[in-house]
PDB file of C-alpha atoms in Angstrom:
ATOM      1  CA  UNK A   1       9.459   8.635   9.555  1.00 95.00           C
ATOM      2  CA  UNK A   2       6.992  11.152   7.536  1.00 97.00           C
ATOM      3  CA  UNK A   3       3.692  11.491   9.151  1.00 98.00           C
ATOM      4  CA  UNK A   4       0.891  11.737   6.843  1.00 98.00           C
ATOM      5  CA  UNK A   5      -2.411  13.433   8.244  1.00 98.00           C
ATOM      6  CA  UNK A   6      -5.591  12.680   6.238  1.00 98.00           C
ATOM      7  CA  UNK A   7      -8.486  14.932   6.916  1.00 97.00           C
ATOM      8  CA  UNK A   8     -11.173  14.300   7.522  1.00 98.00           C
ATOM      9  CA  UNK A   9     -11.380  10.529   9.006  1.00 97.00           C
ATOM     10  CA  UNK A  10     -14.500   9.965   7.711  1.00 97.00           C
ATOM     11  CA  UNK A  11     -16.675  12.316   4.988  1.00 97.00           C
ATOM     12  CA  UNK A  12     -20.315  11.521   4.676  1.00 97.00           C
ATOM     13  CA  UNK A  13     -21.597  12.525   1.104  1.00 97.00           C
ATOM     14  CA  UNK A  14     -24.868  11.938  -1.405  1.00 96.00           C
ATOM     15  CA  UNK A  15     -24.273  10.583  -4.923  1.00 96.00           C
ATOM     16  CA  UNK A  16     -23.161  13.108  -7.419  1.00 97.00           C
ATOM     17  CA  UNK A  17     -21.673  15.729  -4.034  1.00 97.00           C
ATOM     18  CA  UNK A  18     -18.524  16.583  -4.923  1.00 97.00           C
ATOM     19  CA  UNK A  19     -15.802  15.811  -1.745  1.00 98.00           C
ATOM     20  CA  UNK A  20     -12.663  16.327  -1.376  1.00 98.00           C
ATOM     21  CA  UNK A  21     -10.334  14.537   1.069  1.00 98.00           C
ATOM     22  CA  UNK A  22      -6.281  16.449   2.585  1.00 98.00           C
ATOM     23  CA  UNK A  23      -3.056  15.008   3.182  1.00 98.00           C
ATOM     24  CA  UNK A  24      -0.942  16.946   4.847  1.00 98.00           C
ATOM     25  CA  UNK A  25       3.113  15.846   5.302  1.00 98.00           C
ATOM     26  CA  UNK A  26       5.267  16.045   7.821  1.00 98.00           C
ATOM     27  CA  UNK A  27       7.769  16.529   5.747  1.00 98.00           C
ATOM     28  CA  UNK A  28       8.351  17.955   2.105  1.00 98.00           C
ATOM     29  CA  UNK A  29       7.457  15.341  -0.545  1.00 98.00           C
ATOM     30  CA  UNK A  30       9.898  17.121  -2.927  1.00 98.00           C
ATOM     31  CA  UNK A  31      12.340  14.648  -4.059  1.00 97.00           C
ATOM     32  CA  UNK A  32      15.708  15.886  -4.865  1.00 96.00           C
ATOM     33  CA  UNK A  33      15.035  14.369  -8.677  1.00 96.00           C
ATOM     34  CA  UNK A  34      12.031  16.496  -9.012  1.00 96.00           C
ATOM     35  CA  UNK A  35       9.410  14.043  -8.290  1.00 97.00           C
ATOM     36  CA  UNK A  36       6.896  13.865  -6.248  1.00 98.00           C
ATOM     37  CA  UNK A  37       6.016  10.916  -4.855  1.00 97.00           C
ATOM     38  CA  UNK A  38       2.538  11.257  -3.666  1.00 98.00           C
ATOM     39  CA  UNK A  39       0.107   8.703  -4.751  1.00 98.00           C
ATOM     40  CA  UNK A  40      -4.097   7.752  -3.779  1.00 98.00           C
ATOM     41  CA  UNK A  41      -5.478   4.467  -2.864  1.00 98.00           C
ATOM     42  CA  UNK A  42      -9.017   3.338  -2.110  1.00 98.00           C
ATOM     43  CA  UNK A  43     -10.048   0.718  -0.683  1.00 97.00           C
ATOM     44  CA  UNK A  44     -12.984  -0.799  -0.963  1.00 97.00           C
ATOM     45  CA  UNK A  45     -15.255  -3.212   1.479  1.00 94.00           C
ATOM     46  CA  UNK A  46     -13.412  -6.250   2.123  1.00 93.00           C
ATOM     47  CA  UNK A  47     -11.178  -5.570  -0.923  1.00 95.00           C
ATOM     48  CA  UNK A  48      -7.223  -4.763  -1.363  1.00 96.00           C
ATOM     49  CA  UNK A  49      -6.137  -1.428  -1.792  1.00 96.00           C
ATOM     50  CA  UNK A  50      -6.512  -0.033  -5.550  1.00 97.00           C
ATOM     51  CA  UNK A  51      -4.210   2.974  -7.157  1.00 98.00           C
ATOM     52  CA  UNK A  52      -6.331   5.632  -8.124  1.00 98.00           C
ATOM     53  CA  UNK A  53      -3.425   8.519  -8.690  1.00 98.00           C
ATOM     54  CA  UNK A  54       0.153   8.701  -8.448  1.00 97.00           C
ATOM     55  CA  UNK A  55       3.062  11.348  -8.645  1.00 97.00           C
ATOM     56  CA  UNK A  56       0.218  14.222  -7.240  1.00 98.00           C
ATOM     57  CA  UNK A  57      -2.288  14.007  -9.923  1.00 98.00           C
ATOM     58  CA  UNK A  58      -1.758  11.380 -12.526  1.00 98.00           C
ATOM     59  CA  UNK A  59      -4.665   9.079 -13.036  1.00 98.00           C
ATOM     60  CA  UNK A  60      -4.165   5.380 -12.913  1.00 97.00           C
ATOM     61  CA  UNK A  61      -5.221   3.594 -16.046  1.00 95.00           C
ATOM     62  CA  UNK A  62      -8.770   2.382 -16.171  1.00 96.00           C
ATOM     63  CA  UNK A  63      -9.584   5.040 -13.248  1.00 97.00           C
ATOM     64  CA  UNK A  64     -12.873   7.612 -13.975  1.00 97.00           C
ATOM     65  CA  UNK A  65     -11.541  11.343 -14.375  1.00 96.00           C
ATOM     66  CA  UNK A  66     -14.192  12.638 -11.895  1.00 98.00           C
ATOM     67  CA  UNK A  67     -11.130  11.620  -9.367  1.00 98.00           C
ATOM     68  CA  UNK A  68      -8.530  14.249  -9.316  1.00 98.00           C
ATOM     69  CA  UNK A  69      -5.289  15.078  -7.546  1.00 98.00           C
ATOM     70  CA  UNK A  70      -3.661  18.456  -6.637  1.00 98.00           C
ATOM     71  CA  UNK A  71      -0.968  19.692  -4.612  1.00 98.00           C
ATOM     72  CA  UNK A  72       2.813  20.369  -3.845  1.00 98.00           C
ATOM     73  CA  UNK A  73       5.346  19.965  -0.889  1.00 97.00           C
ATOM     74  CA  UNK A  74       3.615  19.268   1.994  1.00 98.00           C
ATOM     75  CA  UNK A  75       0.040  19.535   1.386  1.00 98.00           C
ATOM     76  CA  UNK A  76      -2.274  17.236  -0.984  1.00 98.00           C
ATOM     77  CA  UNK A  77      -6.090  17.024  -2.098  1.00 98.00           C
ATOM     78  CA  UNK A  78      -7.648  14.216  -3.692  1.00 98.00           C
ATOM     79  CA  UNK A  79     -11.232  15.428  -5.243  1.00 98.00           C
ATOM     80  CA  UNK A  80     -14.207  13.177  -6.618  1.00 98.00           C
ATOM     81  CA  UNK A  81     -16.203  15.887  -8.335  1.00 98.00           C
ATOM     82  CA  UNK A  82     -19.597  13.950  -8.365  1.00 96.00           C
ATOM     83  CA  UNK A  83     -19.472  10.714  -6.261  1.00 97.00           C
ATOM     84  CA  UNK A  84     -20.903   7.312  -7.510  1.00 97.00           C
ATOM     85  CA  UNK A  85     -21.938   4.363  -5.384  1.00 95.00           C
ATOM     86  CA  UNK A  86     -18.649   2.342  -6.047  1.00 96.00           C
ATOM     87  CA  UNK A  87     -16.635   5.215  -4.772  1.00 97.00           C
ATOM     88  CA  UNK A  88     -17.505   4.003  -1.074  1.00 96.00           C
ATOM     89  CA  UNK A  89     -14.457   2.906   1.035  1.00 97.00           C
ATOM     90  CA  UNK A  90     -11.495   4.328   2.700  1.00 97.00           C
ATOM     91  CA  UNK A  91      -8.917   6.342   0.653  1.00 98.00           C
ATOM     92  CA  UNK A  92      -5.199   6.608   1.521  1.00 98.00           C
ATOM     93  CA  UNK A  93      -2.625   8.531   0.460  1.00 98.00           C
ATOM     94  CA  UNK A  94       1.132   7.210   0.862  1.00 98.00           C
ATOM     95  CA  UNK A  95       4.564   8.679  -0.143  1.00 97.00           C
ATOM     96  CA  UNK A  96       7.359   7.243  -1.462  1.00 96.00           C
ATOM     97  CA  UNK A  97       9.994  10.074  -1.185  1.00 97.00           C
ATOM     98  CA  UNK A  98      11.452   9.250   1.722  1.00 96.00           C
ATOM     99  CA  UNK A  99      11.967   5.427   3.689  1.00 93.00           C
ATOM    100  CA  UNK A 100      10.285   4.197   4.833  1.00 95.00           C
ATOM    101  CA  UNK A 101       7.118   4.509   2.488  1.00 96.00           C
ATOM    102  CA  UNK A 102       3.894   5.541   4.959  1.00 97.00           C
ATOM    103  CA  UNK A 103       0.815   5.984   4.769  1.00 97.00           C
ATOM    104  CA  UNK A 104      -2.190   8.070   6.133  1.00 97.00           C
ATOM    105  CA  UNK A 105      -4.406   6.865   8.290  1.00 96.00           C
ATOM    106  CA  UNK A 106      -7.144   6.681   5.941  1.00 97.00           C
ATOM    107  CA  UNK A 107     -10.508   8.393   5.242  1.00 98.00           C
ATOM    108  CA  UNK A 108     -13.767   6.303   4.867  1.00 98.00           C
ATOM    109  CA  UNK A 109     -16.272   7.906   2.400  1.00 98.00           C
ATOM    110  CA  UNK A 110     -19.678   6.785   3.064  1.00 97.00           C
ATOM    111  CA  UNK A 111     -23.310   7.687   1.905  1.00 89.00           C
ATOM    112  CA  UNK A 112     -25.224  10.431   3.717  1.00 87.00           C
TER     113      UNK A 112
ATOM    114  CA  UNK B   1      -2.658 -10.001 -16.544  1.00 96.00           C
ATOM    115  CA  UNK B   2      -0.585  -8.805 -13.024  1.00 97.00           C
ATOM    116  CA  UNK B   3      -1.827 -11.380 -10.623  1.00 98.00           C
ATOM    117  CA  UNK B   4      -0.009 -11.401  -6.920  1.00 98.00           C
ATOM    118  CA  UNK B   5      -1.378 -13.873  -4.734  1.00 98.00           C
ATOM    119  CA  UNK B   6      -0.122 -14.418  -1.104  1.00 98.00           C
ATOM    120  CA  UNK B   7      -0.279 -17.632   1.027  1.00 97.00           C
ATOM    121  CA  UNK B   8       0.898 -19.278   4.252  1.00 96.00           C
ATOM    122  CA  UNK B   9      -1.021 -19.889   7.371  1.00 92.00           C
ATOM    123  CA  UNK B  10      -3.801 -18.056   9.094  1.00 91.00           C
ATOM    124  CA  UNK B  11      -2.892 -18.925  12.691  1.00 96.00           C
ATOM    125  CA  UNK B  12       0.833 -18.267  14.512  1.00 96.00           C
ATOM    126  CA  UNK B  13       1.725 -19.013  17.818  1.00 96.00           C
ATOM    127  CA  UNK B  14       3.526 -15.984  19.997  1.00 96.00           C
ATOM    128  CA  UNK B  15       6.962 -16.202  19.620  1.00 96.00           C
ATOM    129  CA  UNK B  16       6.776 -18.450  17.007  1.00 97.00           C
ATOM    130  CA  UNK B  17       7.783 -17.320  13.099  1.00 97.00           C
ATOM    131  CA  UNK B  18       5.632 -16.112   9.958  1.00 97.00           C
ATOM    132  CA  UNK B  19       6.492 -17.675   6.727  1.00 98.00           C
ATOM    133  CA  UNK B  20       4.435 -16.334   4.150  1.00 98.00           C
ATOM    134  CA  UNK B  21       5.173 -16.395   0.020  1.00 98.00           C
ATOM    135  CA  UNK B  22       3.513 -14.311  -2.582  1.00 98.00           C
ATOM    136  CA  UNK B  23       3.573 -16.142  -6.004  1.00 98.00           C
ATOM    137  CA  UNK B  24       3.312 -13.846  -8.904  1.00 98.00           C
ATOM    138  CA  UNK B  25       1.988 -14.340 -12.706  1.00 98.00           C
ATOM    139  CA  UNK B  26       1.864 -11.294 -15.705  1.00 97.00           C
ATOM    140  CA  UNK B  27       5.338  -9.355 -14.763  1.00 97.00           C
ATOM    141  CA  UNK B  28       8.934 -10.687 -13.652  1.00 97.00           C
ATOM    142  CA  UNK B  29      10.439 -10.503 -10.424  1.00 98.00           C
ATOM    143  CA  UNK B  30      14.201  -8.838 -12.176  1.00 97.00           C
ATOM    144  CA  UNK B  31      12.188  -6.279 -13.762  1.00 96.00           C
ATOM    145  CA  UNK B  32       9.731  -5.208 -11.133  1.00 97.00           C
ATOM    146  CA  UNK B  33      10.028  -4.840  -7.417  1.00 98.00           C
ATOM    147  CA  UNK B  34       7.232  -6.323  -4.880  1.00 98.00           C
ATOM    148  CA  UNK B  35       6.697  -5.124  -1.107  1.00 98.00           C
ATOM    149  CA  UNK B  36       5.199  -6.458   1.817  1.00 98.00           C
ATOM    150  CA  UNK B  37       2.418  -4.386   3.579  1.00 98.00           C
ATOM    151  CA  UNK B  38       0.400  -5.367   6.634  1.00 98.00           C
ATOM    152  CA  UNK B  39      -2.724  -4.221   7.898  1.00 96.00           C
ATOM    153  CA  UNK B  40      -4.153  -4.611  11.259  1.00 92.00           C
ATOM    154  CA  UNK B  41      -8.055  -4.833  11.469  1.00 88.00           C
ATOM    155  CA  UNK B  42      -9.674  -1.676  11.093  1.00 86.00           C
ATOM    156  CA  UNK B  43      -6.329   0.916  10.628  1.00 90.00           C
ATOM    157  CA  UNK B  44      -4.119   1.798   8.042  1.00 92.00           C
ATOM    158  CA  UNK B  45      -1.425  -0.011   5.896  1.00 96.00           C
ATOM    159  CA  UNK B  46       2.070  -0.402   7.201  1.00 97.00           C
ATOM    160  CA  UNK B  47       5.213  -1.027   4.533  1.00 97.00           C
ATOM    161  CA  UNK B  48       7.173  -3.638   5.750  1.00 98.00           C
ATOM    162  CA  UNK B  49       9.712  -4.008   3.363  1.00 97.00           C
ATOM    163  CA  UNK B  50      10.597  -4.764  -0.024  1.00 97.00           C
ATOM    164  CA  UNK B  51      12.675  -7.534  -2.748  1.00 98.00           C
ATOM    165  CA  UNK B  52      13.798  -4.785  -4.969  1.00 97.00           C
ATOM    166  CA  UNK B  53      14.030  -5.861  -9.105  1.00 97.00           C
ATOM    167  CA  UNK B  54      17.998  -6.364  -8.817  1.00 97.00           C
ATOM    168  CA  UNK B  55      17.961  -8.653  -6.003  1.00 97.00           C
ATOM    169  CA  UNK B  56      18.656  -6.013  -3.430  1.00 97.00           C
ATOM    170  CA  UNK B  57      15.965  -5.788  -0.070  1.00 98.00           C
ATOM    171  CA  UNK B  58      14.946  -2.775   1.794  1.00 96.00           C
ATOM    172  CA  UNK B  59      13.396  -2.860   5.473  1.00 97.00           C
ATOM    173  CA  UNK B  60      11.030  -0.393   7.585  1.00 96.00           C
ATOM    174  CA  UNK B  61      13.637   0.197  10.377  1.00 95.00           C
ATOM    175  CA  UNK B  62      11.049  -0.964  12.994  1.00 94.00           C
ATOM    176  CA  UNK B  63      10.842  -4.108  11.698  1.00 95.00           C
ATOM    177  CA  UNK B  64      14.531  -4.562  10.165  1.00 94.00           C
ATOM    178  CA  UNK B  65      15.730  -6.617  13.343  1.00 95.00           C
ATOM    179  CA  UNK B  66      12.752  -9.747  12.821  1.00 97.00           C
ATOM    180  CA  UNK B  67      12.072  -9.648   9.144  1.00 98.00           C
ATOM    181  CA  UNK B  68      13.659 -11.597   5.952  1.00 98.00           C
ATOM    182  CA  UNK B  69      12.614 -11.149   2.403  1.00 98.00           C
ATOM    183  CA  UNK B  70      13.900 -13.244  -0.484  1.00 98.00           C
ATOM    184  CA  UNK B  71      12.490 -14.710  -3.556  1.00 98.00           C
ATOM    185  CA  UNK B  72      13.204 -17.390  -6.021  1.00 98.00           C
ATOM    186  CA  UNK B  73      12.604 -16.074  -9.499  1.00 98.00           C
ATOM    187  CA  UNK B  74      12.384 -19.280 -11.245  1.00 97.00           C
ATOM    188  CA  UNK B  75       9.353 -20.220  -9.265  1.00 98.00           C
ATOM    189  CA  UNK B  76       7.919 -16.247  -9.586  1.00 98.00           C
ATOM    190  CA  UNK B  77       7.998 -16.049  -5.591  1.00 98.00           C
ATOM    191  CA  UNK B  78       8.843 -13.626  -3.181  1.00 98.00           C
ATOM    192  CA  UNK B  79       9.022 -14.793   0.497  1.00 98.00           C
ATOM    193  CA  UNK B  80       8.568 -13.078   4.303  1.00 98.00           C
ATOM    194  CA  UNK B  81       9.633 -14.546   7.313  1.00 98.00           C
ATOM    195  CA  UNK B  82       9.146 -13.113  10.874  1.00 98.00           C
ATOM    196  CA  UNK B  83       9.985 -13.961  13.820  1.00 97.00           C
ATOM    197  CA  UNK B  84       9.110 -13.324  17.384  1.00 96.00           C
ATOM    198  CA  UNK B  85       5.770 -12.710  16.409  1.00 97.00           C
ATOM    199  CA  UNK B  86       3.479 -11.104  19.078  1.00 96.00           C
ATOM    200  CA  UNK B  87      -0.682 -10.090  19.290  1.00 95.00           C
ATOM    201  CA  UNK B  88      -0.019  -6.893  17.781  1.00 94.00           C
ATOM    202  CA  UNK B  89       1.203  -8.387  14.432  1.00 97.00           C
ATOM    203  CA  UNK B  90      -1.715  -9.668  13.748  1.00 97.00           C
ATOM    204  CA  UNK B  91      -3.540  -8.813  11.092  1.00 97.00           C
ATOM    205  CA  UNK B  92      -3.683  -8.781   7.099  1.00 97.00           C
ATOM    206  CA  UNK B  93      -0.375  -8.935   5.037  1.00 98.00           C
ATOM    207  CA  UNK B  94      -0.555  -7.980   0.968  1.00 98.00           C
ATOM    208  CA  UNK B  95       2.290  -8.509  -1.256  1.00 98.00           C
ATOM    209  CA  UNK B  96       1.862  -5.284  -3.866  1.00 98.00           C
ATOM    210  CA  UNK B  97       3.984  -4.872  -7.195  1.00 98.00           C
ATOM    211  CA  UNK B  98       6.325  -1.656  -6.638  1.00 93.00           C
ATOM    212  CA  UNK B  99       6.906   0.763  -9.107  1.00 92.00           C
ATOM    213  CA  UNK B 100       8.937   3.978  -7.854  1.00 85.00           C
ATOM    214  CA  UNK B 101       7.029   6.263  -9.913  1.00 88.00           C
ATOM    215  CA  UNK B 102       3.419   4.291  -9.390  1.00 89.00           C
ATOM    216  CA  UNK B 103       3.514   3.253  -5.749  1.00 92.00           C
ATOM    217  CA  UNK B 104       1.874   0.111  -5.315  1.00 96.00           C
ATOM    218  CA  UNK B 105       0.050  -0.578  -8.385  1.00 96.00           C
ATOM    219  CA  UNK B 106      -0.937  -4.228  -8.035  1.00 97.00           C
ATOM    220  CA  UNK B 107      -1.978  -5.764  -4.843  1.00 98.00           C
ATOM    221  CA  UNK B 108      -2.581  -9.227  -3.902  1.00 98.00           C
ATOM    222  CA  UNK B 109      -6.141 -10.259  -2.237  1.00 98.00           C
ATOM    223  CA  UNK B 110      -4.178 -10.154   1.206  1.00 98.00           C
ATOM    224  CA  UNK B 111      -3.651 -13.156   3.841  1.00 98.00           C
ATOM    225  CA  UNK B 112      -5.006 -13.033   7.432  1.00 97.00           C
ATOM    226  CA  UNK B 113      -2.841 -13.870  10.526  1.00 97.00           C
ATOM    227  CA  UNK B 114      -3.936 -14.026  13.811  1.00 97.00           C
ATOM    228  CA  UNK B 115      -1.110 -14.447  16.340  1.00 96.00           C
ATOM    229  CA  UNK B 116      -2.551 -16.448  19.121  1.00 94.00           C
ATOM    230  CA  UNK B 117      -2.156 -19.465  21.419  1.00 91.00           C
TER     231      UNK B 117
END
């Protein structure tokens, strides 16, 4: 199964720092169609997982554009370029392009 | 609006079998695919399998030998059942619309098992 390795496992920031958060594959995330399929979650205290981006960089509908998402074959960065309160939680990122679907084992944002 | 909500019950015996059913409103079961994903308290998700749009099912190999998903799309349900359960499968189980391109897009508010005598 593909490994993914989040770093770091837990990021302390202020509000409005700008953090950034790796996955790194085991494995190329290339699929053979083109895609890549590399997506975010975050989730929140006591609350189900949420997509923030998926296929890399593509922003979920109703998600704030100070998240971002970069990267290509085996290495990823999710970005929050000025953090907010409500971005507090652990984010995941999980592939697709090869079964089983895994995912990392999370980073937990919290305030400095 | 894509609503998943999961249900069964909150304590299993070892050994004994999980029967859990996510009942879905907003989006239909032949045009969109749902997974099951469990997460143990305090670590990270784990895919368990899937009831694909056509009908078809996929498993996560390490679970393939003890796990069952069907659904019944008249009643807008997708079903898990387990067996042989043990400690370690305790935890919280989501049912999550599946979209190839968009991952998991929807999740349900999650169910909490504790496998215990």
């Amino acid at each position: 199964d593909v490994v993914l390795t989040q770093t770091p496992p837990t990021l302390s920031a202020t509000i409005g720092q700008s953090v950034s958060i790796s996955c790194r594959s085991s494995q190329s995330l290339l699929h053979s169609n083109g895609n890549t399929y590399l997506h975010w979650l975050l989730q929140r205290p006591g609350q189900s997982p949420q997509l923030l981006i998926y296929l890399v960089s593509r922003l979920e509908s109703g998600v704030p554009n100070r998240f971002s998402g970069s990267g290509s074959g085996t290495d990823f960065t999710l970005k929050i370029s000025g953090v907010e309160a409500e971005d507090l939680g652990v984010y995941y990122c999980v592939q697709g392009t090869h079964a089983p679907d895994t995912f990392g084992a999370g980073t937990k944002l919290e305030l400095k | 609006q894509v609503q998943l909500k999961e249900s069964g019950p909150g304590l299993v015996q070892p050994s004994e079998t999980l029967s859990l059913t996510c009942t879905v409103s907003g989006f239909s079961l032949t045009s969109y695919s749902v997974s099951w994903v469990r997460q143990p308290s305090g670590k990270g998700p784990e895919w368990m399998g899937r009831m694909w749009y056509d009908g078809d099912t996929a498993y996560n190999s390490a679970l393939k030998s003890r796990l069952s998903i069907s659904r019944d799309t008249s009643k807008n349900q997708v079903f898990l059942k387990m067996n042989s359960l043990q400690t370690d499968d305790t935890g919280t189980y989501y049912c999550t619309r599946d979209r190839v391109i968009r991952g998991f897009d929807y999740w349900g508010q999650g169910v909490m098992v504790t496998v215990s005598s």
